[in-house]
XYZ file of C-alpha atoms in Angstrom:
299
model
C 0.000 0.000 0.000
C 1.352 3.425 -0.915
C 1.970 5.691 2.050
C 0.558 9.169 2.183
C 2.908 12.179 2.505
C 1.785 12.601 6.116
C 2.731 9.019 6.927
C 6.103 9.378 5.204
C 6.739 12.452 7.343
C 5.920 10.445 10.445
C 8.391 7.701 9.377
C 11.153 10.279 9.096
C 10.334 11.616 12.548
C 10.635 8.112 13.993
C 14.298 7.820 12.979
C 16.554 8.294 15.980
C 18.944 10.573 14.128
C 16.167 12.989 13.254
C 15.940 14.417 16.781
C 19.519 15.761 16.746
C 19.327 17.101 20.311
C 22.845 18.511 20.029
C 21.467 21.128 17.587
C 19.062 22.509 20.176
C 20.038 25.266 22.561
C 19.014 24.950 26.218
C 15.319 25.769 26.616
C 14.455 29.296 27.756
C 13.376 29.708 31.388
C 9.750 28.837 32.026
C 7.430 31.837 32.447
C 6.370 32.585 35.988
C 3.174 30.984 37.183
C 0.105 32.981 36.223
C 1.890 34.968 33.501
C -0.486 36.270 30.838
C -0.318 34.739 27.371
C -0.461 37.275 24.544
C 0.531 36.967 20.873
C 2.218 40.054 19.415
C 0.694 39.836 15.952
C -0.390 43.097 14.314
C -3.207 41.533 12.284
C -4.567 39.681 15.321
C -4.395 42.742 17.558
C -6.259 44.844 14.973
C -8.930 42.131 14.582
C -9.287 41.902 18.359
C -9.735 45.667 18.706
C -12.283 45.674 15.869
C -14.231 42.918 17.644
C -14.492 44.931 20.852
C -15.418 48.113 18.951
C -18.229 46.308 17.108
C -19.643 44.963 20.375
C -19.517 48.447 21.954
C -21.200 49.892 18.858
C -24.002 47.348 19.133
C -24.353 48.143 22.839
C -24.593 51.871 22.085
C -27.249 51.492 19.374
C -29.324 49.014 21.371
C -29.338 51.131 24.537
C -29.569 54.681 23.169
C -31.376 54.242 19.858
C -33.602 51.185 20.370
C -34.406 50.878 24.080
C -34.195 54.414 25.510
C -37.103 55.823 23.431
C -39.273 52.719 23.963
C -42.682 53.317 25.521
C -42.583 50.274 27.791
C -40.087 50.773 30.637
C -40.159 47.095 31.656
C -39.389 46.061 28.056
C -36.390 48.395 28.006
C -35.060 47.252 31.387
C -35.343 43.531 30.680
C -33.894 43.677 27.184
C -31.201 46.153 28.190
C -30.062 43.977 31.103
C -30.158 40.813 28.988
C -28.257 42.302 26.060
C -25.635 43.933 28.299
C -25.102 40.685 30.221
C -24.640 38.669 27.037
C -22.306 41.332 25.604
C -20.242 41.293 28.798
C -19.981 37.491 28.692
C -18.996 37.657 25.003
C -16.173 40.119 25.697
C -15.044 38.174 28.768
C -14.951 34.977 26.695
C -13.001 36.802 23.984
C -10.470 38.056 26.534
C -10.044 34.572 28.023
C -9.664 32.976 24.574
C -7.083 35.608 23.622
C -5.046 35.655 26.854
C -5.107 31.948 27.753
C -2.250 29.655 26.779
C -3.907 27.382 24.174
C -1.631 24.480 25.090
C 1.800 25.592 23.912
C 4.581 23.043 24.151
C 7.683 24.291 26.036
C 9.949 25.855 23.438
C 13.401 24.426 22.833
C 13.061 21.457 25.179
C 14.381 18.885 22.664
C 17.733 18.753 24.448
C 19.765 15.651 25.176
C 19.234 16.063 28.914
C 15.468 16.348 28.608
C 15.184 13.375 26.261
C 17.245 11.263 28.658
C 15.037 12.377 31.565
C 12.015 10.811 29.835
C 13.492 7.316 30.445
C 12.035 5.967 27.226
C 11.408 2.252 27.130
C 11.921 0.000 24.101
C 9.177 0.723 21.585
C 8.670 4.298 22.796
C 9.674 7.237 20.621
C 9.393 11.006 20.711
C 8.841 13.489 17.903
C 10.730 16.736 17.501
C 9.440 19.864 15.802
C 12.256 21.235 13.630
C 10.740 24.726 13.691
C 10.634 25.400 17.444
C 13.029 22.620 18.534
C 10.499 21.124 20.934
C 9.489 17.597 21.823
C 6.218 17.362 19.933
C 3.291 15.667 21.704
C 0.811 13.617 19.760
C -1.947 15.694 18.095
C 0.180 18.837 18.385
C 0.828 21.098 15.383
C 3.147 24.021 14.840
C 1.554 27.453 14.426
C 3.513 29.861 12.248
C 1.861 32.880 13.905
C 2.328 31.823 17.545
C 5.695 30.247 16.583
C 4.957 27.360 18.940
C 3.627 23.831 18.797
C 0.067 23.796 20.169
C -1.517 20.706 21.709
C -4.780 19.734 19.966
C -4.549 22.815 17.782
C -7.801 23.377 15.884
C -6.865 26.542 14.006
C -5.370 29.990 14.493
C -8.113 32.607 14.758
C -7.107 36.237 14.091
C -10.342 37.467 15.719
C -9.100 36.251 19.112
C -5.430 36.771 18.185
C -4.608 33.265 19.334
C -4.682 29.614 18.444
C -7.688 27.562 19.460
C -6.243 24.594 21.263
C -6.530 22.230 24.185
C -6.672 24.832 26.961
C -8.762 27.651 25.471
C -11.276 25.892 23.204
C -14.008 26.285 25.828
C -13.573 30.078 25.835
C -13.610 30.239 22.036
C -16.838 28.210 21.922
C -18.422 30.500 24.532
C -17.276 33.555 22.567
C -18.946 32.350 19.360
C -22.089 31.353 21.265
C -22.534 34.674 23.059
C -21.781 36.699 19.917
C -24.407 34.673 18.039
C -26.922 35.283 20.844
C -26.398 39.060 21.027
C -26.521 39.252 17.218
C -29.876 37.448 17.163
C -31.172 39.531 20.076
C -30.136 42.773 18.371
C -31.805 41.795 15.085
C -35.085 41.003 16.850
C -35.066 44.298 18.773
C -34.190 46.307 15.659
C -37.070 44.692 13.767
C -39.542 45.711 16.489
C -38.022 49.192 16.638
C -38.450 49.703 12.903
C -42.150 48.899 13.326
C -42.354 51.363 16.227
C -40.643 54.068 14.125
C -43.002 53.564 11.203
C -46.029 53.807 13.487
C -44.737 57.007 15.122
C -43.714 58.500 11.773
C -40.070 58.646 12.983
C -40.855 61.523 15.380
C -40.647 59.809 18.796
C -38.636 56.668 18.115
C -35.171 58.129 18.664
C -33.304 61.075 20.141
C -31.369 61.257 16.879
C -32.599 62.630 13.571
C -34.506 60.202 11.317
C -31.629 59.871 8.783
C -29.101 59.198 11.567
C -31.466 56.687 13.197
C -31.950 54.815 9.915
C -28.194 54.656 9.281
C -27.429 53.439 12.811
C -30.119 50.759 12.641
C -29.130 49.540 9.171
C -25.483 49.265 10.208
C -26.504 47.297 13.295
C -28.665 45.010 11.129
C -25.770 44.371 8.764
C -23.392 43.725 11.649
C -25.847 41.483 13.470
C -26.734 39.412 10.404
C -23.100 39.003 9.348
C -21.876 37.910 12.759
C -24.920 35.754 13.444
C -24.155 33.683 10.340
C -20.392 33.613 10.905
C -20.426 32.732 14.613
C -23.271 30.221 14.225
C -21.252 28.339 11.612
C -18.132 28.507 13.805
C -20.091 27.349 16.837
C -21.510 24.407 14.914
C -18.114 23.334 13.575
C -16.540 23.627 17.025
C -19.241 21.553 18.718
C -18.952 18.932 15.959
C -15.160 18.929 16.360
C -15.488 18.421 20.108
C -18.074 15.641 19.832
C -16.056 13.731 17.233
C -12.765 14.465 19.048
C -11.143 15.579 15.813
C -9.596 19.010 15.402
C -9.984 21.113 12.288
C -6.381 20.465 11.223
C -6.730 16.721 11.774
C -9.871 16.712 9.641
C -8.273 18.694 6.811
C -5.108 16.577 6.813
C -7.142 13.371 7.226
C -4.739 12.216 9.903
C -4.914 8.648 11.108
C -6.795 8.327 14.390
C -4.384 6.936 16.999
C -6.072 8.096 20.157
C -8.721 6.368 22.265
C -12.323 6.861 21.198
C -14.674 8.390 23.777
C -18.372 9.131 23.890
C -19.614 12.532 22.724
C -20.610 13.444 26.271
C -17.148 12.560 27.606
C -15.550 14.675 24.860
C -17.693 17.630 25.939
C -16.633 17.113 29.542
C -12.971 17.010 28.538
C -13.281 20.481 26.977
C -15.709 22.147 29.397
C -14.687 20.392 32.624
C -15.862 17.718 35.019
C -18.655 17.439 36.018
C -21.464 19.211 34.136
C -22.434 22.462 35.876
C -23.390 26.081 35.264
C -19.632 26.743 35.092
C -19.736 25.377 31.536
C -21.351 28.679 30.511
C -18.940 30.865 32.482
C -15.804 32.327 30.871
C -14.388 32.793 34.379
C -14.337 29.063 35.229
C -11.217 27.286 33.987
C -11.972 23.655 33.090
C -9.911 20.835 34.571
C -8.376 18.977 31.637
C -6.666 16.323 33.746
C -3.070 15.183 33.432
C -1.453 12.839 30.905
C 2.011 11.897 29.749
C 1.862 13.494 26.331
C 5.480 12.937 25.269
C 5.642 9.155 24.986
C 4.316 6.994 22.165
C 4.190 3.255 21.585
C 4.976 2.027 18.068
């Protein structure tokens, strides 16, 4: 049977001489505990700032154009509190997805001393990433933007200026979910507000002039519809990826499945934490991913 390019690459990595630990400098000192993770990428930073600005714009239009002139005070209070809460959770999830280590492998640890410290048994091998000179765990891939190998890397997302990987996938999923919810909520409120404006002949439906009100509402509609479609698709693909326990990169590369198969519910618990609780919906609760020896492989 003819081997695929991916398999041929794996065969090369299995050769003992490929590691060449003598070519690796000593690994840099580990960052202090609790240090913030942040990728210095201009494109990602710009996309992140744009994301926050769009959420603040939606908050401004919803509160001051849609809800403030509404006749029903209870309607304004309930919808204002709900929208603001969802927007806050969306931004908090974005911040956690952006500033959480996605599962980066220690850089430059493919040294002779570290390899010897693994006490490999016969039949056990390790892989080395030639780009960041690191011992490469199974299911890890190198990100050219983060310049690190990321465990269970799904993809690099410029909108969160970070990779989506083993340790921050929960926050990325929550970010897409809350953005989809506020987009849908905004579209519904704008639709009702347009009806209110038509009935009042555009005289009492906003503190702004009718042309300014129309422009603000149309822009919010465009933003809401665009991000509702985009984040809903992303949310669906992420949930499917979690349930099947196959990352986006693994699916695109059609990599051979060499890891244990689990139930869909167990896969969800691995990402969101054990056991099921309201903390699954909180961007402030860090899931417990458990511990595993990710450097050793049996051939």
